[in-house]
XYZ file of C-alpha atoms in Angstrom:
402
model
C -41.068 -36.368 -42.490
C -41.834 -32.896 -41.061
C -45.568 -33.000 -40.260
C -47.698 -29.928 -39.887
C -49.466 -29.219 -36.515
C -53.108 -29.212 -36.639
C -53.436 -26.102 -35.514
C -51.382 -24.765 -37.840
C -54.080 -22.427 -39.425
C -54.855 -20.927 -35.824
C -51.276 -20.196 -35.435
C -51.343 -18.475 -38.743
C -54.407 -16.770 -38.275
C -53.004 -15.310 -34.519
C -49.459 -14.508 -36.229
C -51.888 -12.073 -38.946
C -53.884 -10.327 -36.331
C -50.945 -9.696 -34.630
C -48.008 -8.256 -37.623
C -50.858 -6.982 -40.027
C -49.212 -9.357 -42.244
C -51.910 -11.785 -43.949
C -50.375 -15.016 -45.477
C -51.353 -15.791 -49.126
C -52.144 -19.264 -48.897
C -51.103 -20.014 -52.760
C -47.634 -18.669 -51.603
C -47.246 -21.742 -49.725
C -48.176 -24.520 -52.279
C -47.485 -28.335 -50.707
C -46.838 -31.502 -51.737
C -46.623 -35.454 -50.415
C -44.720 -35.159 -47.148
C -45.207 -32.002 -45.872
C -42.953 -30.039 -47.546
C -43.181 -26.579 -49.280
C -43.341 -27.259 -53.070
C -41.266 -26.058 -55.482
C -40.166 -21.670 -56.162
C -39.589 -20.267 -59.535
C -35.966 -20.056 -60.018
C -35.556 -22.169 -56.799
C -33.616 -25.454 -56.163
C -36.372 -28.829 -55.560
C -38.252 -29.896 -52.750
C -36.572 -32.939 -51.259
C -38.226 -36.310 -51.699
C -40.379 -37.573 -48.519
C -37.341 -40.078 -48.074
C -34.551 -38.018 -48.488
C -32.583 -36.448 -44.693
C -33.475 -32.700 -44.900
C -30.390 -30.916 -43.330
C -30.667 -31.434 -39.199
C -34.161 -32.710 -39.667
C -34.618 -36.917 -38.204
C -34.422 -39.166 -40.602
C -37.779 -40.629 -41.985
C -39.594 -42.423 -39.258
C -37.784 -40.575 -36.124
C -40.154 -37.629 -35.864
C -39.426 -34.299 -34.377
C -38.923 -34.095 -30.297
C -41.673 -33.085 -27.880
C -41.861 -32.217 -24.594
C -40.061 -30.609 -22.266
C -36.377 -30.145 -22.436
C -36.261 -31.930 -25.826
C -33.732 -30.165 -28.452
C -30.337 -29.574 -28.347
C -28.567 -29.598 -24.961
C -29.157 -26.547 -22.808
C -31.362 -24.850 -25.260
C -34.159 -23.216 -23.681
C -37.907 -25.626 -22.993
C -40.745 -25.170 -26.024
C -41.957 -21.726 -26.135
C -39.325 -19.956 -24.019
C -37.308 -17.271 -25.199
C -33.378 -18.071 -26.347
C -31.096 -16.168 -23.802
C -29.053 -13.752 -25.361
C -25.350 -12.849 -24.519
C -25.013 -9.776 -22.488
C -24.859 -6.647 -24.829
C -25.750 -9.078 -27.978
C -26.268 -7.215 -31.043
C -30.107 -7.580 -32.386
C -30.176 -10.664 -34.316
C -31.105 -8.610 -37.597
C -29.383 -5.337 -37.073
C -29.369 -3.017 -39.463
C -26.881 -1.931 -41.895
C -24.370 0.438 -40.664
C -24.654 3.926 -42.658
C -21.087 5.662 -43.150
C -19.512 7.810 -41.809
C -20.572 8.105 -38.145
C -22.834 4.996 -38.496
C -23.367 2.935 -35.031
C -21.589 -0.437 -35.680
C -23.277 -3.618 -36.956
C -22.455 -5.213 -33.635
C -22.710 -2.939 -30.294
C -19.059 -4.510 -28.900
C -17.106 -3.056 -31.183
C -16.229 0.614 -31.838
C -17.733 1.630 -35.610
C -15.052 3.348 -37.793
C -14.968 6.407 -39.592
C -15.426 8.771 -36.934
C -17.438 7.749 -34.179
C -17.843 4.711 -31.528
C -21.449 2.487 -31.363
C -23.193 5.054 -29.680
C -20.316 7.794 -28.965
C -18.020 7.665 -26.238
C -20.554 6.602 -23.793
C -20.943 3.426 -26.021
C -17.499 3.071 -26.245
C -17.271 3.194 -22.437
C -20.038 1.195 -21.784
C -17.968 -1.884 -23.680
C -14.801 -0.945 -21.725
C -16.614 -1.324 -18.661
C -18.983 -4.516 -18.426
C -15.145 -6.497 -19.846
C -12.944 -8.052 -18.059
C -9.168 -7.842 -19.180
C -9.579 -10.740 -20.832
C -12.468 -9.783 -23.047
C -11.234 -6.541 -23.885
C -7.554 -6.944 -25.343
C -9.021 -9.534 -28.008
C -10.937 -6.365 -29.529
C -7.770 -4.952 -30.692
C -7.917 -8.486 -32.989
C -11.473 -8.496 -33.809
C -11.766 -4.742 -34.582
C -8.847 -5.322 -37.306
C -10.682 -8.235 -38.626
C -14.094 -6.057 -38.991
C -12.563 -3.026 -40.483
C -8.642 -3.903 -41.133
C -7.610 -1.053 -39.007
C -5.560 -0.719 -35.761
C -7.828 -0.104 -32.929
C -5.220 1.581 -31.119
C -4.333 4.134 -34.117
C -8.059 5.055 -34.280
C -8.011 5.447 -30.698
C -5.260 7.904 -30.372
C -6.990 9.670 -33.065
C -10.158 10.058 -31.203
C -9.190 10.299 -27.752
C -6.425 12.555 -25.847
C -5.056 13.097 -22.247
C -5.510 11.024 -19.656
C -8.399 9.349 -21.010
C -6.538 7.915 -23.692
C -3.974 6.790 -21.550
C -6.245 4.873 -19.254
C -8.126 3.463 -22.464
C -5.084 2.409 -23.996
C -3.724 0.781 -20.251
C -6.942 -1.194 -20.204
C -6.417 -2.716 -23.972
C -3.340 -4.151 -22.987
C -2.428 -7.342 -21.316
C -1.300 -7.165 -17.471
C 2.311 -8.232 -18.431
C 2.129 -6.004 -21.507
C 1.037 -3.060 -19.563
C 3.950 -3.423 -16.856
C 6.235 -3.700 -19.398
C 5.483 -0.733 -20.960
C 5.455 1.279 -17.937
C 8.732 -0.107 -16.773
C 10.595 0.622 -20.162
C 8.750 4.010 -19.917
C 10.018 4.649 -16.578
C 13.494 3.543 -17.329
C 13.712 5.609 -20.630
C 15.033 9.526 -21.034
C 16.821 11.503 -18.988
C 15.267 10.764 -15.974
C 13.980 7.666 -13.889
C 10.959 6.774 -12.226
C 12.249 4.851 -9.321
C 8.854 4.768 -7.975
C 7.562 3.020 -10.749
C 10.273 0.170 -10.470
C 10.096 -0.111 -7.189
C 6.029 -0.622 -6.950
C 5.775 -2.909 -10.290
C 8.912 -5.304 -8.870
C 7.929 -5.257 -4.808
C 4.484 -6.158 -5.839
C 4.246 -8.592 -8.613
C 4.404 -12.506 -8.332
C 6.959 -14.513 -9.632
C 5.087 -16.122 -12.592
C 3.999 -12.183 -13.062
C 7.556 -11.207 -12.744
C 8.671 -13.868 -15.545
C 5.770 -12.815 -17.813
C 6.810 -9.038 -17.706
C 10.816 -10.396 -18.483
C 9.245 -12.096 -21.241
C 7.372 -9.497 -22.534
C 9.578 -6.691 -22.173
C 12.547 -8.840 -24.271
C 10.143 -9.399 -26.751
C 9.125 -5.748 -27.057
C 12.312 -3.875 -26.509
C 14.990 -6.457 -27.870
C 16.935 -6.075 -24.292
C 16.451 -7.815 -21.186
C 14.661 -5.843 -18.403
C 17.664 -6.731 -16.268
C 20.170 -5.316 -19.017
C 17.730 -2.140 -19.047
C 17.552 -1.467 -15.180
C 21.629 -2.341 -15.070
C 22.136 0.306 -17.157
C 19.703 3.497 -15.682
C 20.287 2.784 -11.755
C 23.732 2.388 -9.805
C 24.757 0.554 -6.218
C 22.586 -1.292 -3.639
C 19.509 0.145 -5.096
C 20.562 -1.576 -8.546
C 21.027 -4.789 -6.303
C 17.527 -4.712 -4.942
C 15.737 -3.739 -8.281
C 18.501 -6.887 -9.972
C 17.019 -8.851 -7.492
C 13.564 -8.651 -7.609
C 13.047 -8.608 -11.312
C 14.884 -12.422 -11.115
C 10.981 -13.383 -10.144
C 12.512 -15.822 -7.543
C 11.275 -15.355 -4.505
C 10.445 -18.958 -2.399
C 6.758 -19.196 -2.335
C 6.967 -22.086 0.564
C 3.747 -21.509 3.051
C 6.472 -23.494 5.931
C 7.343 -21.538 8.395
C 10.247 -22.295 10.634
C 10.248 -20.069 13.791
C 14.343 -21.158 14.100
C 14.985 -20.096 10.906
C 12.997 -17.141 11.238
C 14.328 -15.428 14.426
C 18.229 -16.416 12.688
C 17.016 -14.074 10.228
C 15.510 -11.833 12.604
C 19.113 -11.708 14.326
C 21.007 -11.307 11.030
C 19.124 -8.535 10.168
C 19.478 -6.888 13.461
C 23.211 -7.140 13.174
C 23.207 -5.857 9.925
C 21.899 -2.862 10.905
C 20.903 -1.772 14.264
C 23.725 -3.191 15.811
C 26.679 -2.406 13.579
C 28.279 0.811 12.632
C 27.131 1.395 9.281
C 24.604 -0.921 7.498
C 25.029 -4.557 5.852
C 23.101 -3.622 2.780
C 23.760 -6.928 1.047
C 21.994 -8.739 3.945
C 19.035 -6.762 3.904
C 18.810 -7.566 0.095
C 19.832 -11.611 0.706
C 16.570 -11.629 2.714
C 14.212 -9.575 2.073
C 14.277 -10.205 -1.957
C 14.582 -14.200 -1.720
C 12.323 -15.434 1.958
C 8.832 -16.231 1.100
C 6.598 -13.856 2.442
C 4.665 -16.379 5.120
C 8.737 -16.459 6.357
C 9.092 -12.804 6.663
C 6.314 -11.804 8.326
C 7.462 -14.703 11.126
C 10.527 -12.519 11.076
C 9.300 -9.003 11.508
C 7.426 -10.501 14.261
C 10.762 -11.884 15.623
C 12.701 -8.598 14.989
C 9.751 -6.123 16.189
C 10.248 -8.258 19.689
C 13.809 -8.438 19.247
C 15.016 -5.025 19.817
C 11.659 -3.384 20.279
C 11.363 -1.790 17.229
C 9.608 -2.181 14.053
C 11.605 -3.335 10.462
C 10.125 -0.333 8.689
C 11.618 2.264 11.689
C 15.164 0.415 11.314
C 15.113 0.901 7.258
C 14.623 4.177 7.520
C 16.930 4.863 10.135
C 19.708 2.297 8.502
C 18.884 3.583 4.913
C 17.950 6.829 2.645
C 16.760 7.650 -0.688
C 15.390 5.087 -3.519
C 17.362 2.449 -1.719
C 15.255 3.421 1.637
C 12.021 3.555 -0.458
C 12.445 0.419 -2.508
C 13.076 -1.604 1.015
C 10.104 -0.281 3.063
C 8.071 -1.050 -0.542
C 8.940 -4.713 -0.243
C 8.648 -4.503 3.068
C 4.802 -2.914 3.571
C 3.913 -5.478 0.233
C 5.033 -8.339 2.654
C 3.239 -7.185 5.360
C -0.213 -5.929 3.178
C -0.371 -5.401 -0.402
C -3.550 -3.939 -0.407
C -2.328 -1.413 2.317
C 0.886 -0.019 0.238
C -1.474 0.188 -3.373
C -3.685 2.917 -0.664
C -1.139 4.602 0.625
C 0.415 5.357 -3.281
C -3.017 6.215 -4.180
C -3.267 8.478 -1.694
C -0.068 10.055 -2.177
C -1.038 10.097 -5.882
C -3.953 12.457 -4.925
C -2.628 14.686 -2.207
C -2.054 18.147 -2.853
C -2.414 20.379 -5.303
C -1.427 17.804 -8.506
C -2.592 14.220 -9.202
C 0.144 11.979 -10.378
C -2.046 10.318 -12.646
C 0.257 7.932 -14.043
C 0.412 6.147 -10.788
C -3.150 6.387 -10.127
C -3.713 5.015 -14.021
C -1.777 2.453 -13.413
C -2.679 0.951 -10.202
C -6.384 1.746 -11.226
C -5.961 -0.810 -14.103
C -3.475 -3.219 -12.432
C -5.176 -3.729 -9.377
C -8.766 -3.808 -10.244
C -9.218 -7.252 -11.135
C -6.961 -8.698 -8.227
C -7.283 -6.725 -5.090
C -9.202 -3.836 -5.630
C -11.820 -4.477 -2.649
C -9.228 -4.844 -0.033
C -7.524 -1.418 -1.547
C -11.010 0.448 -0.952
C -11.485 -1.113 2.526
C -7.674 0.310 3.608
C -7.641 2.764 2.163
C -11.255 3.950 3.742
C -10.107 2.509 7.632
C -6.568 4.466 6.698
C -7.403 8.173 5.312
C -10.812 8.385 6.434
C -12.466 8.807 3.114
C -13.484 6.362 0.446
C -10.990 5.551 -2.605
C -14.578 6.285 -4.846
C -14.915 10.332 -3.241
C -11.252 10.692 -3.595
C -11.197 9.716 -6.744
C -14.850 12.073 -7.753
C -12.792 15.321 -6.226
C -9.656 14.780 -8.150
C -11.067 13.902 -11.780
C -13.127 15.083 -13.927
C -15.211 13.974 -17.078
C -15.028 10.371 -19.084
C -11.491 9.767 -17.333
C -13.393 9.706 -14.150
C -16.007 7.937 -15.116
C -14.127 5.138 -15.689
C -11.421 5.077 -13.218
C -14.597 4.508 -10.942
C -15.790 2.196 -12.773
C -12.567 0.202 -12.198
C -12.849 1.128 -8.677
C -16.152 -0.570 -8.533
C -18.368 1.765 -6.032
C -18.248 3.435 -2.469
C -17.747 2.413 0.764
């Protein structure tokens, strides 16, 4: 039985002087047990003895006290904690076209985005990756269109590429760049070379995955078939996503390797490309920094120097990528950031991409080289060499100044 508190009336009376509204008390007629009697046209009160949907069954009473209810609701009297950006809990009906959407996550069709771009923004900003590709689902289920249709629609430039980046999985997103780098008449060899030196192998095997899926060829086939000769090899290699990921390090092992590679290049005529490739693509990287160490005090002279004395072109470039991603990852994603921004044009493709790649793994340690390297923080390079919404989020996924 739901009892009544005595000070019901005082409640009521409070509620009135403060909404204007005044309570008709033969609105409210009762009967035995407490409960509101019958409406015209409505279903029957429920006998005194009869469960009442979530209510305690006759006898039990209603909690009291503190912390009584369901677990981790909120103590009597406090206010229930919202999600963060959680629509009102009676919003009002959306108006079309141009009408803000019922619930503030979402973008509202038919011309417009809850609250414009800056709402649209706003949503793409306080998500993680994880919360934002799922609204590619849920927006189809509101309004059974494509989010990514109404997008392309709405947006243009380099905006709409970095919106569209940030709607897509990590492994879809390096997917798509790779088969986009790999297609037409020309290749991006940068592009291969930073997604493959870079990634993990589980990342490595998701992208294979992915990019089979999407493009009904292997990214192996795909890479076969747009580069040629020891470059090929190293690109083969990496995309195999089978690097050993020991932590061991054997100092014996390590200064064998160190002599190998020595041999291979700095002391033979010509260069031993394959052995190059046979370690540096398949040593864990706790391994390989033991041997640069070995090899720097070997023949007095740092790995990187040797590559590009030994090597040239993408085959140079691809080595001294795995290389400096060996040594510090963070490092080589500041240098091609900076080299995305120098000069007169921004290659914004590479600053899109590791914008979105990087900003949810190492994007702090980026900032902090790149700041002790060039001088300047990644947040004021990024202000002088962008403009508008696109900037406004690419700092956002930078995260703020040093």
């Amino acid at each position: 039985m739901v009892n009544i508190p005595q000070n019901f009336p005082s409640q009521a009376n409070q509620f009135a002087a403060n909404s204007g509204f005044t309570p008709n008390p033969s609105m409210f007629p009762q009967v035995p047990g407490g409960y509101p009697g019958p409406q015209p046209g409505g279903p029957p009160a429920p006998s005194p003895n009869q469960p009442y949907g979530m209510y305690p069954q006759p006898g039990g009473g209603m909690p009291q006290g503190p912390g009584m209810g369901y677990p981790g609701g909120p103590p009597p009297g406090q206010q229930m904690a919202g999600y963060p950006n959680a629509p009102a809990p009676n919003p009002s009906m959306p108006s079309y076209p141009n009408a803000p959407s019922p619930n503030p996550s979402m973008p509202a069709y038919g011309g417009g985005y809850g609250g414009g771009y800056t709402g649209f923004l706003r949503v793409l900003k306080s998500r993680s990756n994880k919360q934002r590709v799922p609204l590619l689902v849920s927006y189809k289920t509101a309004y059974g269109k494509d989010l990514i249709k109404d997008l392309k629609s709405e947006l243009s430039g380099n905006f709409e590429k970095l919106v569209l980046a940030m709607l897509k999985t990590p492994a879809q997103f390096d997917a798509y760049e790779l088969k986009e780098a790999i297609k037409g008449a020309g290749t991006d060899e940068a592009c291969l070379i930073e997604i493959l030196a870079s990634r993990s192998n589980a990342e490595i095997r998701e992208i294979n995955q992915v990019f089979k899926a999407e493009n009904k060829k292997s990214l192996e086939d795909s890479i076969s078939g747009d580069t040629s000769g020891h470059f090929r090899r190293l690109l083969v290699s990496l995309a195999q996503g089978n690097r050993d990921e020991s932590e061991n390090v054997d100092i014996s092992v390590a200064k064998q390797d160190a002599q190998g590679l020595y041999q291979a290049g700095e002391n033979k005529l010509g260069t031993d490309e394959s052995k190059f490739n046979a370690i540096l693509c398949a040593r864990s990287k706790a391994h390989l920094r033991a041997v640069f160490h070995e090899y720097q005090h070997m023949c007095g002279r740092d790995i990187e120097k040797s590559i590009e004395r030994e090597m040239s072109g993408d085959l140079e470039s691809g080595m001294l990528a795995v290389v400096k991603c060996i040594k510090n990852t963070p490092a080589y994603f500041a240098e091609r950031l900076c080299k995305a921004m120098k000069g007169a044009g921004t290659k914004d493709r590479t600053l899109i991409r590791i914008m979105v790649t990087r900003s949810e793994v190492d994007m702090l340690d980026i900032r902090q080289e790149y700041m002790k390297n060039y001088g300047k923080s990644l947040y004021t390079a990024i202000s002088g060499d962008t403009s508008g919404d696109y900037k406004k989020l690419l700092l956002k996924l930078c995260g703020g100044s040093d």
